[in-house]
Amino acid sequence: MKKLLLLVICSAILACENSSQRDGRVAMPLDGKQGFTTIENVVSKVQILPLVATDDVVLSSDNIVKCNDDYIVVIDRLHSGKIYIFGRDGRHRATIAAKGRGPHEYLDMASVQLLDDSIMVYSYHKQSVLYYDYNGKFVGSEQLEFKPYNLYKTDTGYWGYVGFGSGQMMERVVRMDNRGAIIDKYLPTEAKIFSMTEINDIFIECGEGILVRESMMNEISIINDGGASSYMRFDFGKYTIPQQYYEYADPMKAAEMLFAKDFAIIDNLFLCQQGLVMYISRNVQGGKPSSDVVAIMQDGEWICVETNNGDTLLHKAVKGVTSENELIILQDEMSIRSFAAKHPQLLPADSLKYITNNEEKYHILLCQLK
């Protein structure tokens, strides 16, 4: 059923591309107000799902959130290395706290994926995949023959992300079998830039293919039976990463050049019923406050919402999209209450009965897309 839904969504994306996207290039100037709107024009209602847990469950805006029909899984990749498992009722069920060097532990969480009966953790430094059930219990592991930076499991093997200038190979993406041996290589490049640490998912399953999101590219690639190609290439106006960045022979000089200017990266990518949702992070120079962007495909057009336009609900908080076409938000109580005061039509006051003003306490919000 999930694959059928993905195929329908992917077909809808291809069918509703407008004329500006027919050559794969999408104009999305982030330096102006063209194409920008307010949250009321993209969201019809906001529902709070209170997270109920003991004090030893510590959440933050850096956390990754993944959901399936039964569970909400919050992944603290950057700090504690713990994985918190909640039921869809918001109650804490278990914690995976297995960071370490033991046989049932991971040194890092380069990738985390929710499978039907287990949670997969890929440890790059151990070159292994570990599995835990939804009660937090270790259930098995696999040693891989090849070690990519990020991993995505399929029915027949894995997709692996190698990145730029790794010294391993020219290609940035590999397809691997169940033992982790390389079968195919894709997206070759001679660029010698520094790959950014990819916190969020590189691979997004879409019908019979896979979408590839790379932070340091202005485009999304697609790999299917026909091979690899550019799916969408974005023109972010003055925030577009210039072509000469990829042509520098010295990665350090390339990074210095890039971070001295305004630029944007596609920090996260999700599938929704209309098409795609992107979280775009902007690097802003000149002492100006950073303002990220949530871009949503709506009726074949891209609509952008700035995340710091007086509302902090979306800033660094968009974590995914549910099968019911809801943005998954992880946000602290003070930001939730502040948003409700400004947007009572989206989040009525009577829905705040669980909310105090504790900036250290986080909850899930489900924002229904129009």
mmCIF file of C-alpha atoms in Angstrom:
data_model
loop_
_atom_site.group_PDB
_atom_site.id
_atom_site.type_symbol
_atom_site.label_atom_id
_atom_site.label_comp_id
_atom_site.label_asym_id
_atom_site.label_seq_id
_atom_site.Cartn_x
_atom_site.Cartn_y
_atom_site.Cartn_z
ATOM 1 C CA MET A 1 0.000 0.000 0.000
ATOM 2 C CA LYS A 2 2.854 2.373 0.866
ATOM 3 C CA LYS A 3 4.580 1.759 -2.488
ATOM 4 C CA LEU A 4 1.294 2.324 -4.347
ATOM 5 C CA LEU A 5 0.826 5.642 -2.552
ATOM 6 C CA LEU A 6 4.399 6.695 -3.397
ATOM 7 C CA LEU A 7 3.865 5.770 -7.041
ATOM 8 C CA VAL A 8 0.665 7.834 -7.197
ATOM 9 C CA ILE A 9 2.405 10.806 -5.548
ATOM 10 C CA CYS A 10 5.391 10.586 -7.871
ATOM 11 C CA SER A 11 3.123 10.395 -10.922
ATOM 12 C CA ALA A 12 1.270 13.476 -9.658
ATOM 13 C CA ILE A 13 4.548 15.374 -9.312
ATOM 14 C CA LEU A 14 5.501 14.594 -12.892
ATOM 15 C CA ALA A 15 2.029 15.441 -14.209
ATOM 16 C CA CYS A 16 1.672 18.838 -12.554
ATOM 17 C CA GLU A 17 5.032 20.410 -13.420
ATOM 18 C CA ASN A 18 4.419 23.818 -14.955
ATOM 19 C CA SER A 19 6.193 25.278 -17.984
ATOM 20 C CA SER A 20 9.010 26.738 -15.876
ATOM 21 C CA GLN A 21 9.917 23.190 -14.832
ATOM 22 C CA ARG A 22 9.777 21.391 -18.182
ATOM 23 C CA ASP A 23 13.518 21.701 -18.694
ATOM 24 C CA GLY A 24 14.078 20.656 -15.083
ATOM 25 C CA ARG A 25 14.873 24.228 -14.003
ATOM 26 C CA VAL A 26 12.687 25.886 -11.353
ATOM 27 C CA ALA A 27 12.822 29.630 -10.713
ATOM 28 C CA MET A 28 12.553 30.249 -6.971
ATOM 29 C CA PRO A 29 14.160 33.646 -6.239
ATOM 30 C CA LEU A 30 14.677 33.724 -2.477
ATOM 31 C CA ASP A 31 15.911 37.336 -2.552
ATOM 32 C CA GLY A 32 12.509 38.815 -3.317
ATOM 33 C CA LYS A 33 8.872 38.353 -2.334
ATOM 34 C CA GLN A 34 7.676 36.688 -5.524
ATOM 35 C CA GLY A 35 6.136 33.340 -4.662
ATOM 36 C CA PHE A 36 6.102 34.030 -0.895
ATOM 37 C CA THR A 37 2.984 33.728 1.207
ATOM 38 C CA THR A 38 1.851 33.336 4.813
ATOM 39 C CA ILE A 39 1.299 30.131 6.735
ATOM 40 C CA GLU A 40 -2.503 30.600 6.616
ATOM 41 C CA ASN A 41 -2.413 30.154 2.844
ATOM 42 C CA VAL A 42 -0.757 26.733 2.996
ATOM 43 C CA VAL A 43 -2.025 25.297 6.303
ATOM 44 C CA SER A 44 -5.717 24.841 7.184
ATOM 45 C CA LYS A 45 -5.339 23.776 10.839
ATOM 46 C CA VAL A 46 -2.744 22.814 13.434
ATOM 47 C CA GLN A 47 -3.191 19.929 15.869
ATOM 48 C CA ILE A 48 -1.059 19.488 18.993
ATOM 49 C CA LEU A 49 0.098 15.993 19.885
ATOM 50 C CA PRO A 50 1.541 16.319 23.419
ATOM 51 C CA LEU A 51 4.587 14.173 24.072
ATOM 52 C CA VAL A 52 4.355 12.510 27.475
ATOM 53 C CA ALA A 53 7.658 11.304 28.918
ATOM 54 C CA THR A 54 9.841 11.252 32.015
ATOM 55 C CA ASP A 55 12.475 13.916 32.690
ATOM 56 C CA ASP A 56 15.286 11.809 31.236
ATOM 57 C CA VAL A 57 13.811 12.257 27.735
ATOM 58 C CA VAL A 58 15.483 15.463 26.556
ATOM 59 C CA LEU A 59 14.355 16.855 23.194
ATOM 60 C CA SER A 60 15.630 19.787 21.133
ATOM 61 C CA SER A 61 15.121 21.526 17.795
ATOM 62 C CA ASP A 62 18.101 19.568 16.389
ATOM 63 C CA ASN A 63 16.264 16.259 16.703
ATOM 64 C CA ILE A 64 15.142 14.231 13.692
ATOM 65 C CA VAL A 65 11.547 12.939 13.727
ATOM 66 C CA LYS A 66 10.255 9.924 11.800
ATOM 67 C CA CYS A 67 6.729 8.485 11.902
ATOM 68 C CA ASN A 68 4.867 5.417 10.758
ATOM 69 C CA ASP A 69 1.310 4.240 11.425
ATOM 70 C CA ASP A 70 2.100 3.160 14.993
ATOM 71 C CA TYR A 71 5.070 5.142 16.267
ATOM 72 C CA ILE A 72 6.731 8.548 16.451
ATOM 73 C CA VAL A 73 10.507 8.186 16.701
ATOM 74 C CA VAL A 74 12.644 11.146 17.816
ATOM 75 C CA ILE A 75 16.346 10.791 17.017
ATOM 76 C CA ASP A 76 18.955 12.819 18.922
ATOM 77 C CA ARG A 77 21.812 12.298 16.506
ATOM 78 C CA LEU A 78 23.880 15.355 17.434
ATOM 79 C CA HIS A 79 23.890 15.245 21.247
ATOM 80 C CA SER A 80 23.029 12.173 23.327
ATOM 81 C CA GLY A 81 22.945 9.625 20.507
ATOM 82 C CA LYS A 82 19.633 8.310 21.858
ATOM 83 C CA ILE A 83 16.463 7.323 20.027
ATOM 84 C CA TYR A 84 13.148 8.012 21.781
ATOM 85 C CA ILE A 85 10.167 5.888 20.754
ATOM 86 C CA PHE A 86 6.646 7.281 21.289
ATOM 87 C CA GLY A 87 3.283 5.774 20.441
ATOM 88 C CA ARG A 88 0.972 7.702 18.134
ATOM 89 C CA ASP A 89 -0.823 8.772 21.325
ATOM 90 C CA GLY A 90 2.315 10.743 22.276
ATOM 91 C CA ARG A 91 3.315 8.509 25.200
ATOM 92 C CA HIS A 92 6.947 7.488 25.553
ATOM 93 C CA ARG A 93 7.344 3.718 25.039
ATOM 94 C CA ALA A 94 11.093 3.074 24.989
ATOM 95 C CA THR A 95 14.551 4.582 24.535
ATOM 96 C CA ILE A 96 17.409 3.159 22.496
ATOM 97 C CA ALA A 97 20.569 4.282 24.312
ATOM 98 C CA ALA A 98 23.207 2.139 22.634
ATOM 99 C CA LYS A 99 25.996 4.560 21.745
ATOM 100 C CA GLY A 100 29.292 2.796 22.361
ATOM 101 C CA ARG A 101 31.797 0.257 21.050
ATOM 102 C CA GLY A 102 30.015 -2.915 22.099
ATOM 103 C CA PRO A 103 28.664 -5.518 19.647
ATOM 104 C CA HIS A 104 25.076 -4.294 20.127
ATOM 105 C CA GLU A 105 26.027 -0.592 19.998
ATOM 106 C CA TYR A 106 26.643 2.119 17.392
ATOM 107 C CA LEU A 107 29.456 4.672 17.430
ATOM 108 C CA ASP A 108 27.394 7.105 15.373
ATOM 109 C CA MET A 109 23.990 7.343 13.693
ATOM 110 C CA ALA A 110 24.853 8.245 10.110
ATOM 111 C CA SER A 111 21.382 7.092 9.011
ATOM 112 C CA VAL A 112 18.257 5.943 10.844
ATOM 113 C CA GLN A 113 15.336 4.285 9.039
ATOM 114 C CA LEU A 114 11.985 2.974 10.269
ATOM 115 C CA LEU A 115 11.262 -0.513 8.939
ATOM 116 C CA ASP A 116 8.070 -2.528 9.420
ATOM 117 C CA ASP A 117 9.268 -4.420 12.492
ATOM 118 C CA SER A 118 12.462 -2.651 13.509
ATOM 119 C CA ILE A 119 14.497 0.557 13.557
ATOM 120 C CA MET A 120 17.663 0.447 11.460
ATOM 121 C CA VAL A 121 20.722 2.399 12.622
ATOM 122 C CA TYR A 122 23.672 2.699 10.246
ATOM 123 C CA SER A 123 26.989 3.326 12.005
ATOM 124 C CA TYR A 124 29.502 4.717 9.495
ATOM 125 C CA HIS A 125 32.468 4.307 11.835
ATOM 126 C CA LYS A 126 31.608 0.657 12.545
ATOM 127 C CA GLN A 127 30.669 0.014 8.877
ATOM 128 C CA SER A 128 27.658 -1.872 10.135
ATOM 129 C CA VAL A 129 23.871 -1.832 10.291
ATOM 130 C CA LEU A 130 22.155 -2.505 13.623
ATOM 131 C CA TYR A 131 18.483 -3.285 14.212
ATOM 132 C CA TYR A 132 16.328 -2.587 17.295
ATOM 133 C CA ASP A 133 12.673 -3.403 17.793
ATOM 134 C CA TYR A 134 10.086 -0.806 18.801
ATOM 135 C CA ASN A 135 10.543 -1.778 22.439
ATOM 136 C CA GLY A 136 14.155 -0.618 22.186
ATOM 137 C CA LYS A 137 15.647 -4.134 22.193
ATOM 138 C CA PHE A 138 18.605 -5.070 19.972
ATOM 139 C CA VAL A 139 17.586 -7.732 17.433
ATOM 140 C CA GLY A 140 20.532 -8.093 15.038
ATOM 141 C CA SER A 141 23.285 -6.510 12.954
ATOM 142 C CA GLU A 142 25.013 -6.754 9.573
ATOM 143 C CA GLN A 143 28.565 -5.886 8.565
ATOM 144 C CA LEU A 144 28.832 -4.143 5.184
ATOM 145 C CA GLU A 145 31.516 -4.605 2.539
ATOM 146 C CA PHE A 146 31.469 -0.909 1.566
ATOM 147 C CA LYS A 147 31.203 2.156 3.785
ATOM 148 C CA PRO A 148 29.215 5.114 2.361
ATOM 149 C CA TYR A 149 28.460 8.206 4.430
ATOM 150 C CA ASN A 150 24.680 7.630 4.395
ATOM 151 C CA LEU A 151 22.561 4.568 3.811
ATOM 152 C CA TYR A 152 19.002 3.721 2.751
ATOM 153 C CA LYS A 153 17.699 0.132 2.913
ATOM 154 C CA THR A 154 15.501 -1.353 0.177
ATOM 155 C CA ASP A 155 13.949 -4.788 -0.372
ATOM 156 C CA THR A 156 16.984 -5.899 -2.391
ATOM 157 C CA GLY A 157 19.885 -4.059 -0.778
ATOM 158 C CA TYR A 158 20.931 -0.470 -0.064
ATOM 159 C CA TRP A 159 21.473 2.942 -1.586
ATOM 160 C CA GLY A 160 24.653 4.600 -0.348
ATOM 161 C CA TYR A 161 25.799 8.216 -0.499
ATOM 162 C CA VAL A 162 29.536 8.666 -1.031
ATOM 163 C CA GLY A 163 29.634 12.460 -1.428
ATOM 164 C CA PHE A 164 32.150 14.743 -3.106
ATOM 165 C CA GLY A 165 35.904 14.383 -3.223
ATOM 166 C CA SER A 166 35.962 11.400 -0.892
ATOM 167 C CA GLY A 167 38.950 9.837 -2.618
ATOM 168 C CA GLN A 168 37.014 6.581 -2.940
ATOM 169 C CA MET A 169 35.490 7.175 -6.376
ATOM 170 C CA MET A 170 34.133 9.843 -8.702
ATOM 171 C CA GLU A 171 30.492 8.793 -8.257
ATOM 172 C CA ARG A 172 28.455 10.298 -5.420
ATOM 173 C CA VAL A 173 25.829 7.524 -5.132
ATOM 174 C CA VAL A 174 26.136 3.739 -5.166
ATOM 175 C CA ARG A 175 23.633 0.888 -5.207
ATOM 176 C CA MET A 176 24.610 -2.040 -2.988
ATOM 177 C CA ASP A 177 23.402 -5.600 -2.467
ATOM 178 C CA ASN A 178 22.322 -7.084 0.870
ATOM 179 C CA ARG A 179 25.955 -7.722 1.842
ATOM 180 C CA GLY A 180 26.846 -4.104 1.192
ATOM 181 C CA ALA A 181 28.839 -4.812 -1.965
ATOM 182 C CA ILE A 182 28.624 -2.209 -4.745
ATOM 183 C CA ILE A 183 26.445 -3.132 -7.733
ATOM 184 C CA ASP A 184 26.162 0.194 -9.594
ATOM 185 C CA LYS A 185 27.579 3.717 -9.358
ATOM 186 C CA TYR A 186 25.767 6.970 -10.206
ATOM 187 C CA LEU A 187 26.215 10.766 -10.417
ATOM 188 C CA PRO A 188 29.913 11.043 -11.307
ATOM 189 C CA THR A 189 31.665 14.354 -10.646
ATOM 190 C CA GLU A 190 35.159 15.806 -10.667
ATOM 191 C CA ALA A 191 34.233 18.513 -8.155
ATOM 192 C CA LYS A 192 36.545 18.623 -5.102
ATOM 193 C CA ILE A 193 34.314 20.538 -2.708
ATOM 194 C CA PHE A 194 33.809 19.733 0.961
ATOM 195 C CA SER A 195 30.686 17.665 1.539
ATOM 196 C CA MET A 196 28.560 19.038 4.353
ATOM 197 C CA THR A 197 27.561 16.649 7.119
ATOM 198 C CA GLU A 198 24.152 15.447 6.008
ATOM 199 C CA ILE A 199 21.953 15.325 9.097
ATOM 200 C CA ASN A 200 18.749 14.641 7.188
ATOM 201 C CA ASP A 201 17.831 11.958 4.661
ATOM 202 C CA ILE A 202 19.681 11.878 1.338
ATOM 203 C CA PHE A 203 17.340 9.379 -0.320
ATOM 204 C CA ILE A 204 13.556 9.737 -0.735
ATOM 205 C CA GLU A 205 11.726 6.759 -2.238
ATOM 206 C CA CYS A 206 9.425 7.793 -5.074
ATOM 207 C CA GLY A 207 7.471 5.206 -7.013
ATOM 208 C CA GLU A 208 9.883 2.975 -8.927
ATOM 209 C CA GLY A 209 12.833 5.313 -8.398
ATOM 210 C CA ILE A 210 14.741 7.192 -5.731
ATOM 211 C CA LEU A 211 15.170 10.958 -5.302
ATOM 212 C CA VAL A 212 18.582 12.188 -4.155
ATOM 213 C CA ARG A 213 18.897 15.377 -2.077
ATOM 214 C CA GLU A 214 22.378 16.816 -1.597
ATOM 215 C CA SER A 215 22.860 19.937 0.518
ATOM 216 C CA MET A 216 25.588 21.446 -1.640
ATOM 217 C CA MET A 217 23.684 21.121 -4.902
ATOM 218 C CA ASN A 218 20.974 23.403 -6.269
ATOM 219 C CA GLU A 219 19.151 20.400 -7.638
ATOM 220 C CA ILE A 220 17.398 17.129 -6.863
ATOM 221 C CA SER A 221 18.457 14.057 -8.830
ATOM 222 C CA ILE A 222 16.411 10.975 -9.670
ATOM 223 C CA ILE A 223 17.646 7.417 -10.213
ATOM 224 C CA ASN A 224 15.440 4.772 -11.843
ATOM 225 C CA ASP A 225 15.667 2.041 -14.464
ATOM 226 C CA GLY A 226 16.743 4.661 -16.995
ATOM 227 C CA GLY A 227 19.767 5.660 -14.924
ATOM 228 C CA ALA A 228 20.486 8.887 -13.046
ATOM 229 C CA SER A 229 19.452 12.351 -14.177
ATOM 230 C CA SER A 230 18.634 15.823 -12.886
ATOM 231 C CA TYR A 231 15.010 15.926 -11.713
ATOM 232 C CA MET A 232 14.710 19.561 -10.630
ATOM 233 C CA ARG A 233 17.378 22.263 -10.749
ATOM 234 C CA PHE A 234 16.656 25.398 -8.715
ATOM 235 C CA ASP A 235 17.484 29.022 -9.367
ATOM 236 C CA PHE A 236 17.425 30.666 -5.922
ATOM 237 C CA GLY A 237 18.352 34.115 -7.250
ATOM 238 C CA LYS A 238 21.298 35.615 -5.385
ATOM 239 C CA TYR A 239 21.212 32.614 -3.046
ATOM 240 C CA THR A 240 22.088 30.168 -5.844
ATOM 241 C CA ILE A 241 25.436 28.448 -5.270
ATOM 242 C CA PRO A 242 27.589 29.660 -8.213
ATOM 243 C CA GLN A 243 29.006 27.170 -10.704
ATOM 244 C CA GLN A 244 32.603 28.235 -9.989
ATOM 245 C CA TYR A 245 32.230 26.829 -6.482
ATOM 246 C CA TYR A 246 32.326 23.308 -7.942
ATOM 247 C CA GLU A 247 35.234 24.151 -10.255
ATOM 248 C CA TYR A 248 37.779 25.187 -7.627
ATOM 249 C CA ALA A 249 40.698 22.775 -7.403
ATOM 250 C CA ASP A 250 41.221 23.697 -3.733
ATOM 251 C CA PRO A 251 38.238 22.704 -1.518
ATOM 252 C CA MET A 252 39.326 25.155 1.197
ATOM 253 C CA LYS A 253 39.289 28.119 -1.179
ATOM 254 C CA ALA A 254 35.943 26.981 -2.534
ATOM 255 C CA ALA A 255 34.477 26.917 0.982
ATOM 256 C CA GLU A 256 35.952 30.339 1.836
ATOM 257 C CA MET A 257 34.484 31.809 -1.338
ATOM 258 C CA LEU A 258 31.065 30.316 -0.730
ATOM 259 C CA PHE A 259 30.684 31.255 2.944
ATOM 260 C CA ALA A 260 31.618 34.857 2.172
ATOM 261 C CA LYS A 261 28.374 35.291 0.231
ATOM 262 C CA ASP A 262 24.657 34.649 0.589
ATOM 263 C CA PHE A 263 23.698 31.132 -0.433
ATOM 264 C CA ALA A 264 20.967 28.558 0.163
ATOM 265 C CA ILE A 265 20.967 24.781 0.539
ATOM 266 C CA ILE A 266 18.165 22.223 0.337
ATOM 267 C CA ASP A 267 18.387 21.034 3.930
ATOM 268 C CA ASN A 268 15.479 18.572 3.837
ATOM 269 C CA LEU A 269 13.064 17.090 1.326
ATOM 270 C CA PHE A 270 9.725 15.318 1.775
ATOM 271 C CA LEU A 271 6.964 13.872 -0.372
ATOM 272 C CA CYS A 272 3.415 15.120 0.156
ATOM 273 C CA GLN A 273 0.141 14.569 -1.681
ATOM 274 C CA GLN A 274 0.641 17.692 -3.812
ATOM 275 C CA GLY A 275 4.222 16.843 -4.674
ATOM 276 C CA LEU A 276 7.216 17.965 -2.637
ATOM 277 C CA VAL A 277 8.058 19.953 0.474
ATOM 278 C CA MET A 278 11.544 21.418 0.955
ATOM 279 C CA TYR A 279 13.207 23.042 3.944
ATOM 280 C CA ILE A 280 15.743 25.531 2.576
ATOM 281 C CA SER A 281 18.433 26.961 4.862
ATOM 282 C CA ARG A 282 19.905 30.348 3.940
ATOM 283 C CA ASN A 283 23.384 31.610 4.776
ATOM 284 C CA VAL A 284 22.976 35.394 5.122
ATOM 285 C CA GLN A 285 25.870 37.868 5.233
ATOM 286 C CA GLY A 286 26.047 41.490 6.437
ATOM 287 C CA GLY A 287 24.740 40.952 9.967
ATOM 288 C CA LYS A 288 21.208 40.247 8.780
ATOM 289 C CA PRO A 289 19.176 37.662 10.714
ATOM 290 C CA SER A 290 19.021 34.248 9.100
ATOM 291 C CA SER A 291 15.680 33.442 7.511
ATOM 292 C CA ASP A 292 15.011 29.938 6.292
ATOM 293 C CA VAL A 293 12.254 28.972 3.862
ATOM 294 C CA VAL A 294 9.703 26.171 3.660
ATOM 295 C CA ALA A 295 8.795 25.589 -0.007
ATOM 296 C CA ILE A 296 5.640 23.614 -0.825
ATOM 297 C CA MET A 297 4.479 22.448 -4.230
ATOM 298 C CA GLN A 298 0.823 23.444 -4.521
ATOM 299 C CA ASP A 299 -1.156 22.813 -7.734
ATOM 300 C CA GLY A 300 2.087 22.508 -9.657
ATOM 301 C CA GLU A 301 3.460 25.824 -8.348
ATOM 302 C CA TRP A 302 6.048 26.372 -5.640
ATOM 303 C CA ILE A 303 4.827 28.439 -2.682
ATOM 304 C CA CYS A 304 7.354 29.713 -0.125
ATOM 305 C CA VAL A 305 6.876 30.610 3.551
ATOM 306 C CA GLU A 306 9.662 32.335 5.482
ATOM 307 C CA THR A 307 10.278 30.770 8.865
ATOM 308 C CA ASN A 308 11.115 33.916 10.848
ATOM 309 C CA ASN A 309 8.432 36.309 9.636
ATOM 310 C CA GLY A 310 7.223 36.794 13.189
ATOM 311 C CA ASP A 311 6.179 33.163 13.588
ATOM 312 C CA THR A 312 8.724 30.764 15.035
ATOM 313 C CA LEU A 313 6.590 27.662 14.548
ATOM 314 C CA LEU A 314 8.359 26.527 11.350
ATOM 315 C CA HIS A 315 11.922 27.641 12.113
ATOM 316 C CA LYS A 316 14.208 24.581 12.254
ATOM 317 C CA ALA A 317 11.113 22.598 13.257
ATOM 318 C CA VAL A 318 9.741 20.984 10.063
ATOM 319 C CA LYS A 319 10.624 17.291 10.354
ATOM 320 C CA GLY A 320 8.482 15.495 7.794
ATOM 321 C CA VAL A 321 5.072 14.977 6.187
ATOM 322 C CA THR A 322 2.526 12.339 7.239
ATOM 323 C CA SER A 323 0.531 10.153 4.855
ATOM 324 C CA GLU A 324 -2.433 12.409 5.737
ATOM 325 C CA ASN A 325 -0.621 15.402 4.188
ATOM 326 C CA GLU A 326 0.369 17.026 7.475
ATOM 327 C CA LEU A 327 3.640 18.789 8.195
ATOM 328 C CA ILE A 328 5.327 17.201 11.217
ATOM 329 C CA ILE A 329 6.635 19.913 13.558
ATOM 330 C CA LEU A 330 8.719 19.498 16.719
ATOM 331 C CA GLN A 331 8.515 22.729 18.724
ATOM 332 C CA ASP A 332 8.882 24.016 22.281
ATOM 333 C CA GLU A 333 5.941 25.148 24.408
ATOM 334 C CA MET A 334 6.746 28.865 24.398
ATOM 335 C CA SER A 335 6.838 28.950 20.594
ATOM 336 C CA ILE A 336 3.577 26.992 20.408
ATOM 337 C CA ARG A 337 1.799 29.396 22.755
ATOM 338 C CA SER A 338 3.189 32.438 20.922
ATOM 339 C CA PHE A 339 1.985 31.044 17.587
ATOM 340 C CA ALA A 340 -1.484 30.297 18.991
ATOM 341 C CA ALA A 341 -1.830 33.901 20.183
ATOM 342 C CA LYS A 342 -1.130 35.203 16.668
ATOM 343 C CA HIS A 343 -3.083 32.538 14.778
ATOM 344 C CA PRO A 344 -6.119 31.487 16.848
ATOM 345 C CA GLN A 345 -7.882 30.417 13.659
ATOM 346 C CA LEU A 346 -5.223 27.727 13.143
ATOM 347 C CA LEU A 347 -4.530 26.815 16.762
ATOM 348 C CA PRO A 348 -7.460 27.709 19.074
ATOM 349 C CA ALA A 349 -6.778 28.568 22.713
ATOM 350 C CA ASP A 350 -8.771 25.555 23.941
ATOM 351 C CA SER A 351 -6.187 23.253 22.360
ATOM 352 C CA LEU A 352 -3.445 24.562 24.667
ATOM 353 C CA LYS A 353 -4.581 22.751 27.807
ATOM 354 C CA TYR A 354 -1.340 20.727 27.932
ATOM 355 C CA ILE A 355 0.910 23.698 27.143
ATOM 356 C CA THR A 356 2.620 25.816 29.796
ATOM 357 C CA ASN A 357 5.510 28.113 28.887
ATOM 358 C CA ASN A 358 8.404 25.696 29.242
ATOM 359 C CA GLU A 359 10.948 26.352 26.491
ATOM 360 C CA GLU A 360 12.691 23.065 27.348
ATOM 361 C CA LYS A 361 9.604 20.939 26.736
ATOM 362 C CA TYR A 362 8.772 19.931 23.163
ATOM 363 C CA HIS A 363 5.663 18.561 21.476
ATOM 364 C CA ILE A 364 4.648 17.354 18.034
ATOM 365 C CA LEU A 365 2.358 19.538 15.933
ATOM 366 C CA LEU A 366 0.589 18.315 12.815
ATOM 367 C CA CYS A 367 -0.070 21.100 10.319
ATOM 368 C CA GLN A 368 -2.683 20.109 7.744
ATOM 369 C CA LEU A 369 -1.614 21.269 4.284
ATOM 370 C CA LYS A 370 -4.311 22.700 2.037
#
